[in-house]
Short mmCIF file of C-alpha atoms in Angstrom, two decimals:
data_model
loop_
_atom_site.label_atom_id
_atom_site.label_comp_id
_atom_site.label_asym_id
_atom_site.label_seq_id
_atom_site.Cartn_x
_atom_site.Cartn_y
_atom_site.Cartn_z
CA MET U 1068 193.55 172.44 63.99
CA ASN U 1069 196.08 171.50 66.64
CA ASP U 1070 199.62 170.45 65.76
CA ARG U 1071 199.08 166.74 66.45
CA TRP U 1072 196.15 166.50 64.03
CA ARG U 1073 198.00 168.51 61.40
CA THR U 1074 201.00 166.22 61.74
CA PHE U 1075 198.87 163.07 61.57
CA LEU U 1076 196.96 164.30 58.50
CA LEU U 1077 200.19 165.21 56.69
CA PHE U 1078 201.56 161.79 57.63
CA CYS U 1079 198.45 160.28 56.02
CA VAL U 1080 199.07 162.35 52.87
CA ALA U 1081 202.63 160.99 52.77
CA GLY U 1082 201.24 157.50 53.28
CA THR U 1083 198.80 157.96 50.41
CA ILE U 1084 201.64 159.01 48.13
CA GLY U 1085 203.71 156.09 49.40
CA PHE U 1086 200.81 153.73 48.78
CA ALA U 1087 200.55 154.92 45.17
CA VAL U 1088 204.28 154.31 44.63
CA ASP U 1089 204.16 150.95 46.45
CA ALA U 1090 201.07 149.69 44.62
CA ALA U 1091 202.23 150.87 41.19
CA ILE U 1092 205.61 149.20 41.52
CA VAL U 1093 204.31 145.91 42.93
CA GLN U 1094 201.51 145.79 40.37
CA GLY U 1095 203.92 146.49 37.53
CA LEU U 1096 206.52 143.99 38.66
CA VAL U 1097 204.03 141.18 39.33
CA VAL U 1098 201.58 141.66 36.47
CA ALA U 1099 203.75 143.13 33.69
CA LEU U 1100 207.07 141.44 34.48
CA ASP U 1101 205.82 138.25 36.18
CA TRP U 1102 207.91 138.77 39.34
CA ASN U 1103 207.35 136.84 42.53
CA PRO U 1104 204.78 138.91 44.51
CA TYR U 1105 206.78 138.70 47.75
CA LEU U 1106 210.09 139.82 46.21
CA ALA U 1107 208.29 142.56 44.29
CA ARG U 1108 206.83 143.83 47.54
CA LEU U 1109 210.26 144.23 49.11
CA ILE U 1110 211.40 146.39 46.18
CA SER U 1111 208.20 148.44 46.20
CA PHE U 1112 208.48 148.94 49.97
CA LEU U 1113 211.97 150.44 49.70
CA ALA U 1114 210.82 152.85 47.00
CA ALA U 1115 207.68 153.85 48.93
CA ALA U 1116 209.56 154.27 52.22
CA THR U 1117 212.07 156.59 50.55
CA VAL U 1118 209.30 158.70 49.01
CA THR U 1119 207.39 158.97 52.30
CA TRP U 1120 210.58 159.82 54.20
CA LEU U 1121 211.27 162.71 51.80
CA PHE U 1122 207.70 164.01 52.16
CA ASN U 1123 207.67 163.65 55.94
CA ARG U 1124 211.09 165.27 56.28
CA THR U 1125 210.05 168.20 54.08
CA PHE U 1126 206.45 168.79 55.21
CA THR U 1127 205.13 166.68 58.10
CA PHE U 1128 207.99 166.96 60.59
CA ARG U 1129 209.82 169.98 59.12
CA SER U 1130 210.36 171.69 62.47
CA GLU U 1131 211.73 168.67 64.32
CA ARG U 1132 215.38 168.06 65.13
CA ARG U 1133 217.55 166.85 62.29
CA ASP U 1134 220.43 164.45 62.26
CA SER U 1135 222.47 163.72 59.17
CA VAL U 1136 220.29 163.04 56.14
CA ARG U 1137 221.74 159.56 55.72
CA GLY U 1138 221.37 158.74 59.41
CA GLU U 1139 217.79 159.96 59.44
CA TRP U 1140 216.92 157.96 56.29
CA ILE U 1141 218.42 154.78 57.77
CA ARG U 1142 216.59 155.34 61.07
CA TYR U 1143 213.38 155.92 59.10
CA LEU U 1144 213.83 152.64 57.20
CA VAL U 1145 214.45 150.80 60.47
CA ALA U 1146 211.35 152.40 62.01
CA MET U 1147 209.24 151.62 58.96
CA ALA U 1148 210.44 148.01 59.14
CA ALA U 1149 208.26 147.51 62.22
CA GLY U 1150 205.22 148.77 60.36
CA PHE U 1151 206.29 146.77 57.34
CA VAL U 1152 206.24 143.55 59.37
CA VAL U 1153 202.57 144.20 60.10
CA ASN U 1154 201.98 145.45 56.55
CA PHE U 1155 203.80 142.58 54.81
CA GLY U 1156 202.29 139.98 57.12
CA LEU U 1157 198.75 140.94 56.14
CA TYR U 1158 199.75 141.34 52.46
CA SER U 1159 201.32 137.86 52.44
CA LEU U 1160 198.31 136.31 54.14
CA LEU U 1161 195.97 137.84 51.57
CA VAL U 1162 198.16 136.91 48.58
CA PHE U 1163 198.42 133.34 49.84
CA HIS U 1164 194.69 132.87 50.48
CA TYR U 1165 192.93 134.95 47.82
CA GLU U 1166 193.24 134.54 44.06
CA MET U 1167 191.88 138.05 43.55
CA VAL U 1168 194.75 139.53 45.59
CA ARG U 1169 197.25 137.45 43.62
CA ALA U 1170 195.75 138.91 40.43
CA ILE U 1171 195.57 142.45 41.85
CA PRO U 1172 198.35 142.66 44.46
CA ALA U 1173 197.67 146.37 44.98
CA LEU U 1174 194.65 145.25 47.06
CA GLY U 1175 196.99 143.51 49.47
CA VAL U 1176 199.21 146.58 49.54
CA ALA U 1177 196.19 148.71 50.53
CA ALA U 1178 195.16 146.41 53.36
CA GLY U 1179 198.72 146.13 54.63
CA SER U 1180 199.25 149.88 54.46
CA ILE U 1181 196.26 150.57 56.66
CA ALA U 1182 197.40 147.92 59.14
CA GLY U 1183 200.90 149.45 59.43
CA LEU U 1184 199.80 153.10 59.56
CA PHE U 1185 199.74 153.60 63.32
CA VAL U 1186 202.98 151.73 64.00
CA ASN U 1187 204.70 153.86 61.37
CA TYR U 1188 203.22 157.13 62.64
CA LEU U 1189 204.21 156.55 66.26
CA SER U 1190 207.75 155.48 65.39
CA SER U 1191 208.16 158.49 63.09
CA ARG U 1192 206.79 161.02 65.53
CA TYR U 1193 208.60 159.80 68.63
CA TRP U 1194 211.83 158.34 67.29
CA VAL U 1195 212.81 159.37 63.75
CA PHE U 1196 211.58 162.97 63.80
CA ARG U 1197 211.61 163.52 67.56
CA ARG U 1198 211.46 167.03 68.91
CA ALA U 1199 214.72 168.62 70.01
#
């Protein structure tokens, strides 16, 4: 397997872990604690982005150039914000239009995550974890 496929597959593993964190938090906040589904999604996104950053830093892009940990984390959050705009846009559309997604917001998280995948991968590979 070439390096690009390996990197992409590991990025997908990180995304799957991030999805689990994102969906669990949004589902818990909305269903168990009766939070607003849009505010809950912002909290769940921050948690998921931090988890995926740690995974990607440790495994996916381990050989790439490193800046300060804090600087890299902030750059990662900024980069993920672009994917999150796509992700949150689709999530919001689905929550607004479909009762089933309002009842099970993790479905909207799944659809949004797939929509934001490629934006997030490209920004991670070529900006956050760029080669030296």
